[in-house]
PDB file of C-alpha atoms in Angstrom:
ATOM      1  CA  MET A   1     -55.994 -57.243 -11.722  1.00 72.00           C
ATOM      2  CA  GLN A   2     -53.440 -59.539 -10.110  1.00 83.00           C
ATOM      3  CA  LEU A   3     -49.836 -60.416 -10.862  1.00 85.00           C
ATOM      4  CA  THR A   4     -50.823 -64.057 -11.293  1.00 85.00           C
ATOM      5  CA  ASN A   5     -52.814 -62.955 -14.362  1.00 86.00           C
ATOM      6  CA  LEU A   6     -49.876 -61.013 -15.801  1.00 89.00           C
ATOM      7  CA  LEU A   7     -46.955 -63.346 -15.190  1.00 92.00           C
ATOM      8  CA  GLN A   8     -46.714 -66.986 -16.268  1.00 93.00           C
ATOM      9  CA  PRO A   9     -44.230 -69.170 -14.341  1.00 93.00           C
ATOM     10  CA  ASN A  10     -42.276 -69.890 -17.555  1.00 94.00           C
ATOM     11  CA  ALA A  11     -41.789 -66.129 -18.069  1.00 95.00           C
ATOM     12  CA  VAL A  12     -39.565 -65.864 -14.977  1.00 95.00           C
ATOM     13  CA  LYS A  13     -35.836 -66.369 -15.506  1.00 95.00           C
ATOM     14  CA  VAL A  14     -32.474 -65.843 -13.836  1.00 94.00           C
ATOM     15  CA  LEU A  15     -29.651 -64.715 -16.104  1.00 90.00           C
ATOM     16  CA  ALA A  16     -26.003 -64.834 -15.086  1.00 87.00           C
ATOM     17  CA  THR A  17     -24.656 -62.000 -17.182  1.00 82.00           C
ATOM     18  CA  VAL A  18     -26.220 -59.523 -19.556  1.00 88.00           C
ATOM     19  CA  THR A  19     -23.707 -57.269 -21.278  1.00 87.00           C
ATOM     20  CA  SER A  20     -25.929 -54.409 -22.450  1.00 90.00           C
ATOM     21  CA  LYS A  21     -29.433 -52.992 -22.414  1.00 90.00           C
ATOM     22  CA  LYS A  22     -29.797 -54.069 -26.054  1.00 91.00           C
ATOM     23  CA  ARG A  23     -28.877 -57.658 -25.114  1.00 93.00           C
ATOM     24  CA  LEU A  24     -31.331 -57.496 -22.197  1.00 93.00           C
ATOM     25  CA  PHE A  25     -34.129 -56.468 -24.563  1.00 94.00           C
ATOM     26  CA  GLN A  26     -33.207 -59.364 -26.881  1.00 95.00           C
ATOM     27  CA  ASP A  27     -33.428 -61.759 -23.934  1.00 95.00           C
ATOM     28  CA  LEU A  28     -36.810 -60.281 -22.957  1.00 95.00           C
ATOM     29  CA  GLY A  29     -38.002 -60.704 -26.561  1.00 94.00           C
ATOM     30  CA  ASP A  30     -36.856 -64.327 -26.636  1.00 95.00           C
ATOM     31  CA  ILE A  31     -38.587 -65.111 -23.343  1.00 95.00           C
ATOM     32  CA  ALA A  32     -41.780 -63.313 -24.440  1.00 94.00           C
ATOM     33  CA  HIS A  33     -41.696 -65.417 -27.601  1.00 94.00           C
ATOM     34  CA  SER A  34     -41.215 -68.738 -25.805  1.00 95.00           C
ATOM     35  CA  ALA A  35     -43.678 -67.987 -22.968  1.00 94.00           C
ATOM     36  CA  TYR A  36     -46.405 -66.148 -24.890  1.00 93.00           C
ATOM     37  CA  GLY A  37     -45.731 -66.604 -28.607  1.00 93.00           C
ATOM     38  CA  LEU A  38     -44.955 -62.915 -29.210  1.00 92.00           C
ATOM     39  CA  ASP A  39     -42.811 -61.979 -32.187  1.00 93.00           C
ATOM     40  CA  ALA A  40     -39.339 -61.521 -30.643  1.00 93.00           C
ATOM     41  CA  THR A  41     -38.162 -58.906 -33.161  1.00 93.00           C
ATOM     42  CA  GLN A  42     -41.308 -56.808 -32.803  1.00 94.00           C
ATOM     43  CA  THR A  43     -41.034 -57.057 -29.012  1.00 93.00           C
ATOM     44  CA  VAL A  44     -37.391 -55.905 -28.978  1.00 94.00           C
ATOM     45  CA  ASP A  45     -38.171 -53.039 -31.366  1.00 94.00           C
ATOM     46  CA  ALA A  46     -41.115 -51.904 -29.206  1.00 94.00           C
ATOM     47  CA  LEU A  47     -38.987 -51.999 -26.036  1.00 93.00           C
ATOM     48  CA  GLN A  48     -36.212 -49.981 -27.681  1.00 93.00           C
ATOM     49  CA  GLU A  49     -38.692 -47.466 -29.059  1.00 92.00           C
ATOM     50  CA  ARG A  50     -40.231 -46.960 -25.601  1.00 91.00           C
ATOM     51  CA  GLU A  51     -36.805 -46.724 -23.949  1.00 89.00           C
ATOM     52  CA  SER A  52     -35.797 -43.993 -26.402  1.00 89.00           C
ATOM     53  CA  LEU A  53     -38.487 -41.807 -24.790  1.00 88.00           C
ATOM     54  CA  GLY A  54     -36.728 -42.116 -21.421  1.00 85.00           C
ATOM     55  CA  PRO A  55     -35.121 -44.828 -19.337  1.00 84.00           C
ATOM     56  CA  THR A  56     -37.407 -47.229 -17.496  1.00 88.00           C
ATOM     57  CA  GLY A  57     -34.958 -47.842 -14.650  1.00 88.00           C
ATOM     58  CA  VAL A  58     -36.977 -46.665 -11.657  1.00 89.00           C
ATOM     59  CA  GLY A  59     -34.243 -46.857  -9.020  1.00 89.00           C
ATOM     60  CA  HIS A  60     -33.093 -49.204  -6.264  1.00 92.00           C
ATOM     61  CA  GLY A  61     -31.901 -51.747  -8.836  1.00 93.00           C
ATOM     62  CA  VAL A  62     -35.309 -52.091 -10.518  1.00 94.00           C
ATOM     63  CA  ALA A  63     -36.274 -51.537 -14.160  1.00 94.00           C
ATOM     64  CA  LEU A  64     -39.798 -51.686 -15.591  1.00 93.00           C
ATOM     65  CA  PRO A  65     -39.439 -51.720 -19.373  1.00 94.00           C
ATOM     66  CA  HIS A  66     -42.799 -51.812 -21.127  1.00 92.00           C
ATOM     67  CA  ALA A  67     -44.267 -51.561 -24.588  1.00 91.00           C
ATOM     68  CA  ARG A  68     -47.502 -51.768 -26.511  1.00 90.00           C
ATOM     69  CA  LEU A  69     -47.482 -54.059 -29.513  1.00 90.00           C
ATOM     70  CA  HIS A  70     -49.570 -56.194 -31.813  1.00 86.00           C
ATOM     71  CA  GLY A  71     -49.916 -59.739 -30.578  1.00 81.00           C
ATOM     72  CA  PRO A  72     -50.977 -60.015 -26.966  1.00 84.00           C
ATOM     73  CA  SER A  73     -54.697 -60.077 -26.204  1.00 87.00           C
ATOM     74  CA  SER A  74     -54.093 -58.816 -22.664  1.00 89.00           C
ATOM     75  CA  VAL A  75     -51.250 -57.318 -20.640  1.00 91.00           C
ATOM     76  CA  ILE A  76     -48.517 -59.888 -19.946  1.00 93.00           C
ATOM     77  CA  GLY A  77     -45.195 -59.813 -18.152  1.00 94.00           C
ATOM     78  CA  VAL A  78     -41.681 -61.205 -18.085  1.00 96.00           C
ATOM     79  CA  PHE A  79     -39.515 -61.085 -14.966  1.00 96.00           C
ATOM     80  CA  LEU A  80     -35.719 -61.352 -14.959  1.00 95.00           C
ATOM     81  CA  ARG A  81     -33.320 -61.471 -12.049  1.00 96.00           C
ATOM     82  CA  LEU A  82     -29.756 -60.716 -13.095  1.00 94.00           C
ATOM     83  CA  GLU A  83     -26.922 -62.262 -11.102  1.00 93.00           C
ATOM     84  CA  LYS A  84     -24.708 -59.359 -12.163  1.00 92.00           C
ATOM     85  CA  ALA A  85     -26.365 -55.930 -12.186  1.00 91.00           C
ATOM     86  CA  LEU A  86     -26.472 -54.027 -15.476  1.00 91.00           C
ATOM     87  CA  GLU A  87     -25.948 -50.322 -16.114  1.00 91.00           C
ATOM     88  CA  PHE A  88     -29.371 -49.091 -17.219  1.00 87.00           C
ATOM     89  CA  ASP A  89     -29.420 -45.277 -17.015  1.00 85.00           C
ATOM     90  CA  ALA A  90     -31.763 -45.555 -14.033  1.00 82.00           C
ATOM     91  CA  VAL A  91     -33.056 -42.426 -12.335  1.00 86.00           C
ATOM     92  CA  ASP A  92     -30.739 -43.014  -9.341  1.00 89.00           C
ATOM     93  CA  ARG A  93     -27.808 -44.003 -11.605  1.00 90.00           C
ATOM     94  CA  GLN A  94     -27.610 -47.417  -9.923  1.00 92.00           C
ATOM     95  CA  PRO A  95     -27.308 -50.594 -12.002  1.00 92.00           C
ATOM     96  CA  VAL A  96     -30.373 -52.850 -12.188  1.00 93.00           C
ATOM     97  CA  ASP A  97     -30.715 -56.509 -11.331  1.00 95.00           C
ATOM     98  CA  LEU A  98     -34.521 -56.873 -11.147  1.00 96.00           C
ATOM     99  CA  ILE A  99     -36.421 -56.360 -14.392  1.00 95.00           C
ATOM    100  CA  PHE A 100     -40.189 -56.680 -14.742  1.00 95.00           C
ATOM    101  CA  ALA A 101     -41.196 -56.086 -18.361  1.00 94.00           C
ATOM    102  CA  LEU A 102     -44.801 -55.573 -19.429  1.00 93.00           C
ATOM    103  CA  PHE A 103     -46.266 -56.043 -22.887  1.00 93.00           C
ATOM    104  CA  ALA A 104     -49.710 -54.693 -23.671  1.00 91.00           C
ATOM    105  CA  PRO A 105     -51.940 -54.795 -26.746  1.00 91.00           C
ATOM    106  CA  LYS A 106     -51.508 -51.752 -29.006  1.00 87.00           C
ATOM    107  CA  ASP A 107     -55.018 -50.533 -28.246  1.00 84.00           C
ATOM    108  CA  SER A 108     -54.948 -51.112 -24.486  1.00 80.00           C
ATOM    109  CA  GLY A 109     -55.509 -47.972 -22.520  1.00 77.00           C
ATOM    110  CA  VAL A 110     -56.314 -48.155 -18.860  1.00 83.00           C
ATOM    111  CA  GLU A 111     -55.373 -51.852 -18.503  1.00 84.00           C
ATOM    112  CA  HIS A 112     -51.762 -51.134 -19.449  1.00 82.00           C
ATOM    113  CA  LEU A 113     -51.569 -48.287 -16.937  1.00 84.00           C
ATOM    114  CA  LYS A 114     -53.198 -50.350 -14.185  1.00 88.00           C
ATOM    115  CA  ALA A 115     -50.747 -53.198 -14.773  1.00 88.00           C
ATOM    116  CA  LEU A 116     -47.793 -50.816 -14.746  1.00 86.00           C
ATOM    117  CA  ALA A 117     -49.011 -49.245 -11.494  1.00 88.00           C
ATOM    118  CA  LEU A 118     -49.486 -52.673  -9.906  1.00 90.00           C
ATOM    119  CA  VAL A 119     -46.009 -53.866 -10.883  1.00 91.00           C
ATOM    120  CA  SER A 120     -44.493 -50.553  -9.794  1.00 90.00           C
ATOM    121  CA  ARG A 121     -46.106 -50.773  -6.345  1.00 91.00           C
ATOM    122  CA  THR A 122     -44.987 -54.377  -5.946  1.00 91.00           C
ATOM    123  CA  MET A 123     -41.406 -53.662  -7.000  1.00 91.00           C
ATOM    124  CA  ARG A 124     -41.211 -50.597  -4.734  1.00 91.00           C
ATOM    125  CA  SER A 125     -41.404 -52.891  -1.708  1.00 91.00           C
ATOM    126  CA  ALA A 126     -37.944 -53.273  -0.168  1.00 92.00           C
ATOM    127  CA  GLU A 127     -39.096 -56.562   1.376  1.00 93.00           C
ATOM    128  CA  VAL A 128     -40.178 -57.991  -1.993  1.00 93.00           C
ATOM    129  CA  CYS A 129     -36.923 -56.919  -3.660  1.00 94.00           C
ATOM    130  CA  ALA A 130     -34.863 -58.452  -0.833  1.00 94.00           C
ATOM    131  CA  LYS A 131     -36.704 -61.767  -1.251  1.00 94.00           C
ATOM    132  CA  LEU A 132     -36.209 -61.658  -5.018  1.00 95.00           C
ATOM    133  CA  ARG A 133     -32.487 -61.032  -4.592  1.00 95.00           C
ATOM    134  CA  ALA A 134     -32.228 -63.883  -2.071  1.00 94.00           C
ATOM    135  CA  ASN A 135     -33.648 -66.490  -4.491  1.00 92.00           C
ATOM    136  CA  THR A 136     -32.248 -67.979  -7.668  1.00 91.00           C
ATOM    137  CA  ALA A 137     -34.948 -70.499  -8.574  1.00 94.00           C
ATOM    138  CA  PRO A 138     -37.477 -69.179 -11.124  1.00 94.00           C
ATOM    139  CA  ALA A 139     -40.344 -70.960  -9.319  1.00 93.00           C
ATOM    140  CA  ALA A 140     -39.399 -69.260  -6.045  1.00 93.00           C
ATOM    141  CA  LEU A 141     -39.173 -65.874  -7.779  1.00 95.00           C
ATOM    142  CA  HIS A 142     -42.619 -66.367  -9.329  1.00 94.00           C
ATOM    143  CA  ALA A 143     -44.011 -67.324  -5.912  1.00 93.00           C
ATOM    144  CA  VAL A 144     -42.463 -64.246  -4.253  1.00 93.00           C
ATOM    145  CA  LEU A 145     -43.967 -61.967  -6.892  1.00 93.00           C
ATOM    146  CA  THR A 146     -47.434 -63.483  -6.979  1.00 89.00           C
ATOM    147  CA  GLU A 147     -47.704 -63.932  -3.201  1.00 86.00           C
ATOM    148  CA  ALA A 148     -46.184 -60.514  -2.459  1.00 67.00           C
ATOM    149  CA  GLN A 149     -49.130 -58.817  -3.988  1.00 57.00           C
ATOM    150  CA  GLY A 150     -51.097 -59.453  -0.811  1.00 52.00           C
ATOM    151  CA  GLY A 151     -52.976 -56.228  -0.231  1.00 43.00           C
ATOM    152  CA  ILE A 152     -51.613 -54.567  -3.364  1.00 42.00           C
ATOM    153  CA  GLN A 153     -54.490 -54.353  -5.814  1.00 39.00           C
ATOM    154  CA  ALA A 154     -55.286 -52.455  -8.953  1.00 39.00           C
ATOM    155  CA  ALA A 155     -58.930 -51.632  -9.500  1.00 35.00           C
TER     156      ALA A 155
END
């Protein structure tokens, strides 16, 4: 599994200001709809349902919201870089500015977990996060993410 298989270039965006987690999820739903044809309402509902189990802000300004839903045939992703960090109830109580959302088919088991582990390892890299924060062009962000994988592999 590779990030290039999870993340389409048109699913990478930079947003100036997001006012709330709910608004962020709506933006993620809209992008998932335009990039992959997912139902935006179902996507937002699935993200909110998962978030109600516990926040997906993993620390160091990174959030990894994820959900299983009807629609995708494989695990897919959306990446957002926020110009202004958003309070997210992250584990370290720091606001987030890098969001990598994953959407998996309802019946996906191991594939969803492998994708989540891959994205988590990638986003844990201080070097990758620094490069993401230093770029504002979606194409550059996509390149950083897909090239950063380097030796990071999921079986």
